[in-house]
């Protein structure tokens, strides 16, 4: 089986080394390199990673600018943003620029490995902890958003149930177990949901779920 190739883009060598050790500990993952933001585009073209873990805040070239450059490449890799901030003002911009996931830098090693596998398979990283802290913080404040409510009204009742669980960060298999559905059925529902919402990926769909009030606030 071909290993999942991972590139880590962070201005701090210590962070790159630590994440690289975690990635290298999984038999199906391979860290193919680490670099700063200014070197990212060249590194992606040269190393052809499947997944890029990208720091959102860097001094030489910020993560949002790097993300836009990478998304413009032919056959771009899946990109997950790395952040130390529970609520980062760049989250919305990164979503619109096509980030496939968000990871806090203190994510547990096994969750990081799991996230890379999901990203490589074409999914989005939405673990419950990351979803609630990052996306939940991004949309926090006020009641349900009118535009999000309008979008959600286009969904069937079952699709709303699925979307709410996507917003909680559940994977397809977990949603299937929760709703007593087959995994294939969940995939079909999510494809329909993304189309109706005009969302590029599960991350954007999760934001809409939060904005529409489908996701209950995390308990203290």
Short mmCIF file of N, CA, C and O in Angstrom, two decimals, residues 143-151 153 211:
data_model
loop_
_atom_site.label_atom_id
_atom_site.label_comp_id
_atom_site.label_asym_id
_atom_site.label_seq_id
_atom_site.Cartn_x
_atom_site.Cartn_y
_atom_site.Cartn_z
N UNK A 143 -27.89 34.85 17.86
CA UNK A 143 -28.72 33.70 17.58
C UNK A 143 -28.40 33.11 16.23
O UNK A 143 -27.41 33.46 15.60
N UNK A 144 -29.27 32.18 15.78
CA UNK A 144 -29.06 31.57 14.46
C UNK A 144 -29.00 32.61 13.35
O UNK A 144 -29.69 33.61 13.38
N UNK A 145 -28.15 32.32 12.37
CA UNK A 145 -27.96 33.22 11.24
C UNK A 145 -29.07 32.99 10.20
O UNK A 145 -29.36 31.85 9.82
N UNK A 146 -29.69 34.08 9.73
CA UNK A 146 -30.80 33.97 8.81
C UNK A 146 -30.45 33.29 7.51
O UNK A 146 -31.20 32.46 6.99
N UNK A 147 -29.29 33.62 6.94
CA UNK A 147 -28.87 33.00 5.68
C UNK A 147 -28.65 31.51 5.85
O UNK A 147 -29.03 30.70 4.97
N UNK A 148 -28.05 31.11 6.98
CA UNK A 148 -27.83 29.69 7.23
C UNK A 148 -29.15 28.96 7.41
O UNK A 148 -29.32 27.83 6.93
N UNK A 149 -30.09 29.58 8.10
CA UNK A 149 -31.40 28.97 8.28
C UNK A 149 -32.10 28.75 6.95
O UNK A 149 -32.74 27.71 6.72
N UNK A 150 -31.98 29.70 6.05
CA UNK A 150 -32.59 29.57 4.72
C UNK A 150 -31.99 28.39 3.97
O UNK A 150 -32.71 27.61 3.33
N UNK A 151 -30.68 28.24 4.04
CA UNK A 151 -30.02 27.12 3.38
C UNK A 151 -30.48 25.79 3.96
O UNK A 151 -30.78 24.84 3.23
N UNK A 153 -33.21 25.04 5.39
CA UNK A 153 -34.61 24.71 5.07
C UNK A 153 -34.75 23.94 3.76
O UNK A 153 -35.78 23.31 3.51
N UNK A 211 -24.09 27.86 12.47
CA UNK A 211 -24.77 29.15 12.27
C UNK A 211 -26.29 29.00 12.27
O UNK A 211 -27.01 29.92 12.64
#
